[in-house]
Tab-separated table of C-alpha atoms and ligand atoms in Angstrom:
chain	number	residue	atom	x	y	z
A	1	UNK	CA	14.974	-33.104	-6.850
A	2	UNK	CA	15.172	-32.370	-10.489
A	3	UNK	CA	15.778	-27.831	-10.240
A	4	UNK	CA	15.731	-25.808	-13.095
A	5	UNK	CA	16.639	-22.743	-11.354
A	6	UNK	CA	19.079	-21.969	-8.674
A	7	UNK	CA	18.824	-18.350	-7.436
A	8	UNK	CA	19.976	-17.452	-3.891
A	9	UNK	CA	17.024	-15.380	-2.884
A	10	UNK	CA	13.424	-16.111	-4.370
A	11	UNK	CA	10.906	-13.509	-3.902
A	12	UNK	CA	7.400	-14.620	-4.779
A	13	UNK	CA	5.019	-12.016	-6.035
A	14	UNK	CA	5.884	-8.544	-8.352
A	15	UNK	CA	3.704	-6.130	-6.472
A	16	UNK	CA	5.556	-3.089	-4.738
A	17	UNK	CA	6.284	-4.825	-2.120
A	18	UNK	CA	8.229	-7.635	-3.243
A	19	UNK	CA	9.685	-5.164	-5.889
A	20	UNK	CA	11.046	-2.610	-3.096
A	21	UNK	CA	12.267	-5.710	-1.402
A	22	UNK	CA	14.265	-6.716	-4.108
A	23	UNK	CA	15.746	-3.331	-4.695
A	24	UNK	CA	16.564	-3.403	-1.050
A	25	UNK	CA	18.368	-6.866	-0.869
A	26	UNK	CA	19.908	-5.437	-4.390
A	27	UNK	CA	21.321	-2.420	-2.639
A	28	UNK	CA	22.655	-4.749	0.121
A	29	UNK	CA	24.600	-7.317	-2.478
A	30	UNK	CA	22.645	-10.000	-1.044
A	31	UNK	CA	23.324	-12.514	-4.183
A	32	UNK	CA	21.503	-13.297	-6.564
A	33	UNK	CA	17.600	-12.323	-6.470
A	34	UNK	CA	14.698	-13.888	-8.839
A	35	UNK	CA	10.808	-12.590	-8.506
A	36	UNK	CA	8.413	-15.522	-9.572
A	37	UNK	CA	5.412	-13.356	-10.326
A	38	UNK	CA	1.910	-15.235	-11.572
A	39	UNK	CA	0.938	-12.617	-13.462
A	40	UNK	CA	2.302	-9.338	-15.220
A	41	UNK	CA	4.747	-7.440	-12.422
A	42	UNK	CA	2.867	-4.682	-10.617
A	43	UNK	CA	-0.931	-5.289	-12.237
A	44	UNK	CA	-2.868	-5.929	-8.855
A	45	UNK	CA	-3.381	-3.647	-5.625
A	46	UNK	CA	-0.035	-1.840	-6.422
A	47	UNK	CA	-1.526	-0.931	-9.536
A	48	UNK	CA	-4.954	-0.375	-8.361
A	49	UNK	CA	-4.071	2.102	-5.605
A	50	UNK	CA	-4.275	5.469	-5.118
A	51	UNK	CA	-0.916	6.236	-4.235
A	52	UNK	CA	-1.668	8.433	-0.878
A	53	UNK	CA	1.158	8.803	1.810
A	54	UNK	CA	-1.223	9.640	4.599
A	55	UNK	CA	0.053	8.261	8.183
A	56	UNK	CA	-2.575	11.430	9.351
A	57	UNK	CA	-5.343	10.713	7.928
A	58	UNK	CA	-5.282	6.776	7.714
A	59	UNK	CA	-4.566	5.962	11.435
A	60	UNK	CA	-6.359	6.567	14.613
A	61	UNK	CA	-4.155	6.444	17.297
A	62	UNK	CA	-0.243	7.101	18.194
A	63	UNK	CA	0.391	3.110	18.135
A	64	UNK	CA	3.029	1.103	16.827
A	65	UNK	CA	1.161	1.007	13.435
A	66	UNK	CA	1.084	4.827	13.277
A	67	UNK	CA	5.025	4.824	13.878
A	68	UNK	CA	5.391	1.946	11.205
A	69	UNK	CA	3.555	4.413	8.911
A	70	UNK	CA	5.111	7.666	9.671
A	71	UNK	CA	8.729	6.475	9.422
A	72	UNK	CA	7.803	5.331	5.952
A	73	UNK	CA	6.414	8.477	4.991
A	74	UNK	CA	9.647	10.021	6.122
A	75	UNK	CA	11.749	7.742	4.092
A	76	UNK	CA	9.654	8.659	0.220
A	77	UNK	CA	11.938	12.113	0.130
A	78	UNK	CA	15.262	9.957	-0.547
A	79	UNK	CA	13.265	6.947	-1.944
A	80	UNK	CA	11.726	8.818	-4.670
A	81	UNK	CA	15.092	10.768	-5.100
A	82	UNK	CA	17.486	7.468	-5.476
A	83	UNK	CA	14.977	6.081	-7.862
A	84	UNK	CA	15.208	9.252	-10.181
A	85	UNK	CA	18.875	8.782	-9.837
A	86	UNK	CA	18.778	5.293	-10.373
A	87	UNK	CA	16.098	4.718	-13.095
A	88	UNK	CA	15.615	8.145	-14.485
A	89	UNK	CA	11.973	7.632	-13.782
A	90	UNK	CA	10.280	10.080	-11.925
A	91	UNK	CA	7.767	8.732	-9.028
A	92	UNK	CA	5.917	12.116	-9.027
A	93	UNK	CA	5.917	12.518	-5.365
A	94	UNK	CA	3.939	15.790	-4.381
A	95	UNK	CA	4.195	17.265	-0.716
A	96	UNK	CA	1.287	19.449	-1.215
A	97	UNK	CA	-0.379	17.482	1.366
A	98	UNK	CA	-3.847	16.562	2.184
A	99	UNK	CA	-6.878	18.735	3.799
A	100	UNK	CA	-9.300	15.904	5.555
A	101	UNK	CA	-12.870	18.095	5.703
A	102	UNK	CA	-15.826	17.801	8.000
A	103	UNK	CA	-19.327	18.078	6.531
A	104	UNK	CA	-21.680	16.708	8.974
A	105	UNK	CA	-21.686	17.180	12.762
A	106	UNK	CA	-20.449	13.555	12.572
A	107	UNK	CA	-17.468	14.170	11.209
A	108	UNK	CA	-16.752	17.733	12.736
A	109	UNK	CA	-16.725	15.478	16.578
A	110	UNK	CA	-14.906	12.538	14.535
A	111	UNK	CA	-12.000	15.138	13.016
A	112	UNK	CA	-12.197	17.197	16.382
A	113	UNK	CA	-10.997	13.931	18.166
A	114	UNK	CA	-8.261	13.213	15.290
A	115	UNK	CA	-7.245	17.072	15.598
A	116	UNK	CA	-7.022	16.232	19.853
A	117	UNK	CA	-5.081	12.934	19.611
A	118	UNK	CA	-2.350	14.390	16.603
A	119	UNK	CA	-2.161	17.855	18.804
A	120	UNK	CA	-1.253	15.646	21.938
A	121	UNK	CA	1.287	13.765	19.997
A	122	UNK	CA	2.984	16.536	18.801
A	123	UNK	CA	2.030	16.233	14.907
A	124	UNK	CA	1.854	18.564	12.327
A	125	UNK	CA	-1.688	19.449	11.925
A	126	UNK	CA	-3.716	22.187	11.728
A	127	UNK	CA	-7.627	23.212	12.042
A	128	UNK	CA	-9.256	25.118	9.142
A	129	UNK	CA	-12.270	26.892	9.495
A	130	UNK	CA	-14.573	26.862	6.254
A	131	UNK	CA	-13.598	29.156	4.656
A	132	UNK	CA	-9.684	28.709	5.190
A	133	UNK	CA	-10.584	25.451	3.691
A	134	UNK	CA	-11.863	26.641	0.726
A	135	UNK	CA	-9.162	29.730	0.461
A	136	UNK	CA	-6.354	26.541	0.159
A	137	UNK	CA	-9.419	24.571	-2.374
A	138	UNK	CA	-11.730	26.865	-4.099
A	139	UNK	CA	-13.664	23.541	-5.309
A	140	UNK	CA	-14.998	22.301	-2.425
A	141	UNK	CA	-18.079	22.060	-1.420
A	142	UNK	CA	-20.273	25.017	0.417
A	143	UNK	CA	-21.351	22.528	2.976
A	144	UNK	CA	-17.694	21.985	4.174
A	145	UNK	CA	-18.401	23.150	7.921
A	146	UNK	CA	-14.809	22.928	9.227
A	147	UNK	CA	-11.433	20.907	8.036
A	148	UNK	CA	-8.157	19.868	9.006
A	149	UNK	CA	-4.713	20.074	6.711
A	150	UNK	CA	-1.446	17.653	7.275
A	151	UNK	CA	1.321	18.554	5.412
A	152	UNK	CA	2.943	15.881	5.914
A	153	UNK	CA	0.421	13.485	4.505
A	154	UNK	CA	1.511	13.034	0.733
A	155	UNK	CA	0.834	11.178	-2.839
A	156	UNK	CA	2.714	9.831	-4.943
A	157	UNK	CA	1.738	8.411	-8.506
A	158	UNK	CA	2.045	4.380	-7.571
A	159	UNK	CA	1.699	3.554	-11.374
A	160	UNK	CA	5.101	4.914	-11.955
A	161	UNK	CA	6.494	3.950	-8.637
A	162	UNK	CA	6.298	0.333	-10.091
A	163	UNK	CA	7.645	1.129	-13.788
A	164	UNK	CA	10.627	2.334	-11.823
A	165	UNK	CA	10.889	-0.116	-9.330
A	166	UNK	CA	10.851	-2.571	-12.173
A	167	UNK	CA	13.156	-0.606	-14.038
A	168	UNK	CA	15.454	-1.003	-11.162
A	169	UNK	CA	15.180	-4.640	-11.388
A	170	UNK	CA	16.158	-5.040	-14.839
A	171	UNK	CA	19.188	-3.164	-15.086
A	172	UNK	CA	20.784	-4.088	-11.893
A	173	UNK	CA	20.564	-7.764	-12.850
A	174	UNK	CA	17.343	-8.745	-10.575
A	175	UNK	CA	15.703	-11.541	-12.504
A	176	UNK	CA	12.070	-11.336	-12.911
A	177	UNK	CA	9.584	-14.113	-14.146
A	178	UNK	CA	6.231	-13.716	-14.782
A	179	UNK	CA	3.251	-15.430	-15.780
A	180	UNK	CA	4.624	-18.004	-13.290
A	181	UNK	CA	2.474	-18.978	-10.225
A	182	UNK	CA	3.505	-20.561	-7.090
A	183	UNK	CA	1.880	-23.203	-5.982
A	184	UNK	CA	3.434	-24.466	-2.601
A	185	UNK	CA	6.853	-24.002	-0.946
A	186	UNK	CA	9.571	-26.665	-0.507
A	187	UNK	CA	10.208	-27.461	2.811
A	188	UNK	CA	12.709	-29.964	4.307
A	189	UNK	CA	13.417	-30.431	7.857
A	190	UNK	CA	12.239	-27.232	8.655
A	191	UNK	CA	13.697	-25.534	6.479
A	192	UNK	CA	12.483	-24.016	3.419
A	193	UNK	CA	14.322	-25.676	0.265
A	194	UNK	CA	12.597	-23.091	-2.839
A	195	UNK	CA	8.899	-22.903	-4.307
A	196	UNK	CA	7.039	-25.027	-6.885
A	197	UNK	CA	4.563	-24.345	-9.455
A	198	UNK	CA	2.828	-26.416	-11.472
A	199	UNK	CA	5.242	-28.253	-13.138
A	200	UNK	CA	8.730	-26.373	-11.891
A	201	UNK	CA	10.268	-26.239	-9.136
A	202	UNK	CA	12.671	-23.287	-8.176
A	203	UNK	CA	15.276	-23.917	-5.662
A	204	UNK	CA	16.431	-21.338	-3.360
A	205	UNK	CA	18.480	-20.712	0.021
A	206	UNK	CA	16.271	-17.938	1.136
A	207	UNK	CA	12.193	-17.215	0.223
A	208	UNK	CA	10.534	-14.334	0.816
A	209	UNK	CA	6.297	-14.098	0.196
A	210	UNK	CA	5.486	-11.062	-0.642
A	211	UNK	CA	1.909	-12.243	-3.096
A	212	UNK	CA	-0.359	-9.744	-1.295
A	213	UNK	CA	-4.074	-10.758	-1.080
A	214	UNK	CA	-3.326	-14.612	-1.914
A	215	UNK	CA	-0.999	-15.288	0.851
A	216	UNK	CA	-3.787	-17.742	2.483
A	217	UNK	CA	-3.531	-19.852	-1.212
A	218	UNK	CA	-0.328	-21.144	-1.015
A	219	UNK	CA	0.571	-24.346	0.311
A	220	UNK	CA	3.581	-24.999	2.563
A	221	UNK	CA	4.434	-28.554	4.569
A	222	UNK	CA	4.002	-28.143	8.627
A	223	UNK	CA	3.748	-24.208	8.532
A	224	UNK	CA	0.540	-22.183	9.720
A	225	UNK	CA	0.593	-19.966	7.158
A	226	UNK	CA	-1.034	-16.187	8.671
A	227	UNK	CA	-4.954	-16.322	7.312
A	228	UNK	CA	-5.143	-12.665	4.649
A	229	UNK	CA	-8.119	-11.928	3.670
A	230	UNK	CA	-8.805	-9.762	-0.211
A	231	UNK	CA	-10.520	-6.865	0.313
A	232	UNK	CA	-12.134	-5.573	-2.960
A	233	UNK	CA	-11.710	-1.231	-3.081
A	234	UNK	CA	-13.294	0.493	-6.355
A	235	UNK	CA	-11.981	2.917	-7.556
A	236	UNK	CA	-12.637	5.514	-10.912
A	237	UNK	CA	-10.835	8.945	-12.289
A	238	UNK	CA	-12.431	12.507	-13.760
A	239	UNK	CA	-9.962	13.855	-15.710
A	240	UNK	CA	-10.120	17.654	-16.066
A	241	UNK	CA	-8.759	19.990	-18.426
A	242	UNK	CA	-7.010	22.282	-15.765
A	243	UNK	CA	-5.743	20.897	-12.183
A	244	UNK	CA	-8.566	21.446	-10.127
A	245	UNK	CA	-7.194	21.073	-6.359
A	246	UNK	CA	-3.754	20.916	-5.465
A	247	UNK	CA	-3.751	18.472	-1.893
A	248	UNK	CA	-5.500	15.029	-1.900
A	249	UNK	CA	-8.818	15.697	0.118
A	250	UNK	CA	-10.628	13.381	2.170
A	251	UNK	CA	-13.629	13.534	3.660
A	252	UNK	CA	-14.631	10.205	6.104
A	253	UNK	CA	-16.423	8.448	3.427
A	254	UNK	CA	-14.112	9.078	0.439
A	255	UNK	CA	-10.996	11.097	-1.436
A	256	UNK	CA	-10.361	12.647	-4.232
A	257	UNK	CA	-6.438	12.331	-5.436
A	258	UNK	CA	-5.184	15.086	-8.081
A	259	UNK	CA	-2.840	13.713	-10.143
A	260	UNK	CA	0.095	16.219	-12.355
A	261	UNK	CA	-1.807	15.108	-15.301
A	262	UNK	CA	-5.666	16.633	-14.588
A	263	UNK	CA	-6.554	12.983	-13.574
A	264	UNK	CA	-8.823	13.006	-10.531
A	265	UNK	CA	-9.063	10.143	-8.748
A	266	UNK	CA	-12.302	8.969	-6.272
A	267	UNK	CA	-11.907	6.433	-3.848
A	268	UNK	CA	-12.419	4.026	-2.517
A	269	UNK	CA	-15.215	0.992	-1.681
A	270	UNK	CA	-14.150	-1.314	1.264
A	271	UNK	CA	-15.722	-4.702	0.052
A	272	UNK	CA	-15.103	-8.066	1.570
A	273	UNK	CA	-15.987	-10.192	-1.645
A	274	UNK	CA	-13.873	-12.579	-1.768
A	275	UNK	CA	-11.272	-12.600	-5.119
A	276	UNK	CA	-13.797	-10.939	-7.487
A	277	UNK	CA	-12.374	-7.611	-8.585
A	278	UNK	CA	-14.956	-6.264	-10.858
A	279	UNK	CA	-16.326	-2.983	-10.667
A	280	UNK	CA	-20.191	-2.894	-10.051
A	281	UNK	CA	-23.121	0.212	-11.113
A	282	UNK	CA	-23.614	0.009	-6.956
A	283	UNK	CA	-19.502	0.806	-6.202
A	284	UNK	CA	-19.860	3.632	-8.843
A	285	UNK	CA	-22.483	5.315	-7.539
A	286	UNK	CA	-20.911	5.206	-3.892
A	287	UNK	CA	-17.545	7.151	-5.137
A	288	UNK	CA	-19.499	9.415	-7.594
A	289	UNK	CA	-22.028	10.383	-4.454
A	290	UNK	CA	-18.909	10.690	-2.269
A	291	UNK	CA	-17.047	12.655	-4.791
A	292	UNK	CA	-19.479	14.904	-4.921
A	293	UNK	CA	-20.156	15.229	-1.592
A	294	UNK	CA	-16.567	17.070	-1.427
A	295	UNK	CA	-17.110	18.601	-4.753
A	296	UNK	CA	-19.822	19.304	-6.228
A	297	UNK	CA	-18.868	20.968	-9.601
A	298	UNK	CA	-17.576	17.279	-10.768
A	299	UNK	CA	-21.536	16.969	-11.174
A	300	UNK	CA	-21.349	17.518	-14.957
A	301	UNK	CA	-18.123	15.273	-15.904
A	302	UNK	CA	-18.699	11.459	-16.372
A	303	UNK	CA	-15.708	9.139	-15.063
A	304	UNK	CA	-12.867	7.910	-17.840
A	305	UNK	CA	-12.175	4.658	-16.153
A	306	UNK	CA	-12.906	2.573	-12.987
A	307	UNK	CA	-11.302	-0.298	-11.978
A	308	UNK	CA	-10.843	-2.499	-9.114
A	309	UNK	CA	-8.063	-3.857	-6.743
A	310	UNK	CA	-7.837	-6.601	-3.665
A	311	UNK	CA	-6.242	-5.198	-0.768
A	312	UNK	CA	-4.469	-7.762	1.300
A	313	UNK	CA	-5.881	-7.620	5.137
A	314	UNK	CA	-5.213	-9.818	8.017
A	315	UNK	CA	-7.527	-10.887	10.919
A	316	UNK	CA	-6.314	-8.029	13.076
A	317	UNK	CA	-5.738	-5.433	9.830
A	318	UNK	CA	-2.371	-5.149	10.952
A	319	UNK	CA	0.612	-5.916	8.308
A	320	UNK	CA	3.092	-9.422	8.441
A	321	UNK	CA	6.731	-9.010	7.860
A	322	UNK	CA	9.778	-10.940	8.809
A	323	UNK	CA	10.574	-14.254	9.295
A	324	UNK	CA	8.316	-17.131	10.167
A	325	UNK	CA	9.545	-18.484	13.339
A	326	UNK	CA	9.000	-22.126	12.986
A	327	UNK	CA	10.397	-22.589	8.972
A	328	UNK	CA	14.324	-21.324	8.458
A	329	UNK	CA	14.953	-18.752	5.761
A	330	UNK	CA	11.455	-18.211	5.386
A	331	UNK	CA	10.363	-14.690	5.575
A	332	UNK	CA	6.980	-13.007	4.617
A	333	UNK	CA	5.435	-9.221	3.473
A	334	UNK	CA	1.786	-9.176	3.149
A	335	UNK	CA	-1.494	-7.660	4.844
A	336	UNK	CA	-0.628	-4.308	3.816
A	337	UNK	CA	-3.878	-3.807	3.457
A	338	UNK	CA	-4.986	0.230	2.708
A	339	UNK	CA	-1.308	1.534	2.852
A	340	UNK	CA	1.288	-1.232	0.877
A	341	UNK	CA	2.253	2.011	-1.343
A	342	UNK	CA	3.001	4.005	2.099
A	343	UNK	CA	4.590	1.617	4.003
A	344	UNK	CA	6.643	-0.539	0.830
A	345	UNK	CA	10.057	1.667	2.059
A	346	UNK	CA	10.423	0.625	5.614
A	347	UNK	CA	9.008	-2.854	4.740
A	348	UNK	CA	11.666	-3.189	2.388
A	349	UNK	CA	14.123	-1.997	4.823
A	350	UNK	CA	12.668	-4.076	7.551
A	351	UNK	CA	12.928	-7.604	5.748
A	352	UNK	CA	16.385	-6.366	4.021
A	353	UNK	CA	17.453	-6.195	7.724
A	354	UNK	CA	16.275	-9.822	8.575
A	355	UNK	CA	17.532	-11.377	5.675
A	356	UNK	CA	21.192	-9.718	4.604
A	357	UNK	CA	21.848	-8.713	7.936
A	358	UNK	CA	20.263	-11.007	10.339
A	359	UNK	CA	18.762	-8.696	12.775
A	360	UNK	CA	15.772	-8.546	13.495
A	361	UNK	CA	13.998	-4.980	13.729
A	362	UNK	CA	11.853	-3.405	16.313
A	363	UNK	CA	8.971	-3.525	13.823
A	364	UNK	CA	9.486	-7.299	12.530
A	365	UNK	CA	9.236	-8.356	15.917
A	366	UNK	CA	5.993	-6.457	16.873
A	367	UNK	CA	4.583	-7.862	13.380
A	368	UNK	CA	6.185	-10.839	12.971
A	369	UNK	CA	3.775	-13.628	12.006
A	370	UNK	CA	4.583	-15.404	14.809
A	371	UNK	CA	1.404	-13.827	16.533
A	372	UNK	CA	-1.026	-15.601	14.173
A	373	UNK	CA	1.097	-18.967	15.297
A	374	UNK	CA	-1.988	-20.314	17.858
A	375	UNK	CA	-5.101	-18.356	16.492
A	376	UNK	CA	-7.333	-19.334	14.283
A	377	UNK	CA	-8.641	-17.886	10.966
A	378	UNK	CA	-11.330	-15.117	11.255
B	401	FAD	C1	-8.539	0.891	-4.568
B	401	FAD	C2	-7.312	0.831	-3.718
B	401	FAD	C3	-6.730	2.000	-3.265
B	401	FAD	C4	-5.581	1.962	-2.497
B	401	FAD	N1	-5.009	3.148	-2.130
B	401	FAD	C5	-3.846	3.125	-1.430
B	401	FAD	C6	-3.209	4.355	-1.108
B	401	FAD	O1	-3.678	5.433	-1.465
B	401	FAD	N2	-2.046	4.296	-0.396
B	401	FAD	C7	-1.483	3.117	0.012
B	401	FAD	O2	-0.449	3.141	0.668
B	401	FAD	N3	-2.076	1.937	-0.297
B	401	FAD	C8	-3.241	1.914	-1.000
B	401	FAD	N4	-3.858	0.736	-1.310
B	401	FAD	C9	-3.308	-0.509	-0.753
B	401	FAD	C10	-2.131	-0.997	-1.563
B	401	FAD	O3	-2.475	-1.031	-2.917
B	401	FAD	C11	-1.710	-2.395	-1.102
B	401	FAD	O4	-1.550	-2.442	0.300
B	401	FAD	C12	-0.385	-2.786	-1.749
B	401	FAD	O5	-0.462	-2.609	-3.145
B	401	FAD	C13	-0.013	-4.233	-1.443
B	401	FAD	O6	1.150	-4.531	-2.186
B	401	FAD	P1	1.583	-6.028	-2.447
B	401	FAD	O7	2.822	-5.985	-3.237
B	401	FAD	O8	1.577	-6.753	-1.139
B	401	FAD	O9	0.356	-6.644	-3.239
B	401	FAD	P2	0.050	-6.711	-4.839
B	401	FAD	O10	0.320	-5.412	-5.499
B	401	FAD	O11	-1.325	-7.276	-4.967
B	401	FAD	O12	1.125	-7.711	-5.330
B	401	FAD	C14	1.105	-9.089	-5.025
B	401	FAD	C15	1.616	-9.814	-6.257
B	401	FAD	O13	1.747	-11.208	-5.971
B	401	FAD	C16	1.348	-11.923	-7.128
B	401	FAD	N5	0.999	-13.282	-6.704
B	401	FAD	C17	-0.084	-13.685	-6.027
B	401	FAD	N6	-0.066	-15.009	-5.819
B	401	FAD	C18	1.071	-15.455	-6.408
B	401	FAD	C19	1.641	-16.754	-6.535
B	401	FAD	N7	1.069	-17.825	-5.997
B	401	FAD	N8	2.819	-16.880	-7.236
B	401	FAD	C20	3.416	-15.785	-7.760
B	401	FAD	N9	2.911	-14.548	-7.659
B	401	FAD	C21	1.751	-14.383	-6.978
B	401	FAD	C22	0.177	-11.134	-7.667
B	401	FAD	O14	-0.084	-11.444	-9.017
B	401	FAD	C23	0.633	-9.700	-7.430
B	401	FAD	O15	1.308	-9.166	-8.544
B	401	FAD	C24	-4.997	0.726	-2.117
B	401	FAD	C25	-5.545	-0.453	-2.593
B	401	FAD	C26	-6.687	-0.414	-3.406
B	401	FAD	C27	-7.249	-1.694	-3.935
């Protein structure tokens, strides 16, 4: 086999995962690392997101996923700290936390049930009457009937959680290559060998897929590869002279995300549309009715910018990590689906484990993608 490039560990795809993977392995002197990336590093979901830290207010029950989620959360603190130290960029992390509000009699029985399950599991979380509510957020709306408030559920602005994640990269020697798409994976006697692309091919003692939404594209020689599915979310920003709220609020049909800057972001459509990220007049007028819903004095601004992003989910919306079980050296992050940003510390921590030191955490095990071995594709 003719190689043009011999780098120890090959990480395909530049999104924060495979980013905070790289800084991980980095950290670990694993050898030497190379992202392929088929685009520009950090332009899809990463990019796209809105950068909440919200184990509270994203999950539903005390299960393995909610651990996964809150021992992520836990890690930002020193995360966002090293990287300052390391990069000199500033990931704008902001503990203010999030208030979650009930305006229907829906949602006061649907946040009365995630007030009972978080109170029995010993969680930080406590119940706002209306007009606490609006003591904390002056801006919401007069319809709020009741609300909750985690402080532990955070933000962080993703946007610059990549520039210093790739800042990281390219001064501690972490080669990165973009506009360079995988195609399939080399493979020989079960073992994987490197990647190819069109017309390269990229030799490598270790592989690690981190590409997000098109994990189901690439091709790979006698391995099942875990069926991930795109899931289109809209999103669009105010942006206000003056901060206007201080905690990300949700209600159970959208969020609103302050950012430092005035930006307010409103999120987010759920859309299973295949690989088409455009943003349509119908996914506007859901966030703008939703955004109003919570606030109703946006009613007179007119969004800067929307855009779109493909969340990477898999059959049972749970994420992949670790190593494939039937191919050696062969180890996959993807189906992060609404909380890559959250969870892109422990993941990083999780696959570092598996690949510099060879164990195997509790977490790769439960989602190792050895569980999508003998099912089928949804
Ligand atoms: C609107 C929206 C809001 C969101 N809000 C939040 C939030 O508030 N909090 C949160 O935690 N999460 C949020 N998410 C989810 C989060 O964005 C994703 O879970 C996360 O970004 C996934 O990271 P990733 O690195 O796996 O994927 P990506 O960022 O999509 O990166 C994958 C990379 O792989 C590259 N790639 C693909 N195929 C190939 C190939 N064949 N060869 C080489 N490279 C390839 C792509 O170009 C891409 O750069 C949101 C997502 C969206 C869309």
């Amino acid at each position: 086999m003719n190689l043009s490039k011999k780098p120890e560990i090959l990480i395909i795809g530049g999104g924060v995962v495979g980013l905070s993977i790289a800084r991980e392995l980095r950290k670990r002197s694993a050898g030497r690392i190379t992202i392929l990336e088929r685009g520009a590093i950090g332009r899809e979901a990463s990019y796209a997101a809105a950068g909440m830290l919200a184990p509270q207010a994203e999950t539903d029950e005390t299960d393995d996923f909610f651990h996964l989620c809150n021992e992520s959360n836990k890690l930002y603190p020193g995360f966002a700290e090293e990287l300052l130290a390391e990069t000199g960029v500033s990931i704008e992390l902001d503990r203010r936390g999030t208030l979650y509000l009930a305006l229907t009699d829906d949602d006061v029985r649907q946040i009365r049930h995630r007030l009972a399950w978080q109170r029995r599991a010993g969680l930080n979380v406590e119940h706002l009457s209306a007009n606490e509510a609006r003591k904390l957020e002056p801006f919401i709306s007069p319809d709020v009937r009741e609300a909750l408030f985690f402080p532990n559920d955070w933000q962080v602005e993703n946007r610059k959680l990549l520039a210093a994640l790739r800042k990281y990269a390219e001064i501690n020697d972490i080669q990165i290559i973009e506009n360079t798409e995988v195609k399939s994976l080399l493979i020989e006697n079960k073992r994987v060998i490197g990647a190819a692309t069109g017309g390269e091919k990229f030799a490598a003692g270790t592989v690690v897929l981190a590409i997000g939404a098109w994990t189901s594209l690439i091709k790979a020689d006698g391995l099942t590869m875990p069926f991930v599915k795109p899931i289109r979310g809209q999103i669009l920003y105010y942006r206000t002279a003056k901060r206007l709220f201080g905690t990300v609020i949700y209600s159970p049909r959208g969020y609103l995300v302050p950012r430092l800057d005035g930006r307010i972001l409103a999120g987010a459509t759920v859309e299973d549309v295949g690989f088409d990220k455009s943003v349509t007049a119908d996914g506007i007028d859901f966030l703008r009715e939703n955004a109003l819903e919570i606030a109703p004095s946006l009613v007179n601004l007119e969004p800067s910018e929307s855009w779109a992003g493909l969340r990477p989910r898999a059959a049972d919306g749970l994420p992949i990590l670790g190593a494939f079980p039937e191919i050696e050296n062969l180890f996959i992050a993807t189906a992060h689906y609404r909380n890559g940003i959250l969870l892109a510390p422990l993941t990083a921590k999780i696959l570092a484990d598996a690949i510099a030191g060879n164990v195997e955490s509790k977490y790769a095990k439960i989602f190792s993608p050895r569980r999508f071995l003998y099912a089928k594709a949804f």
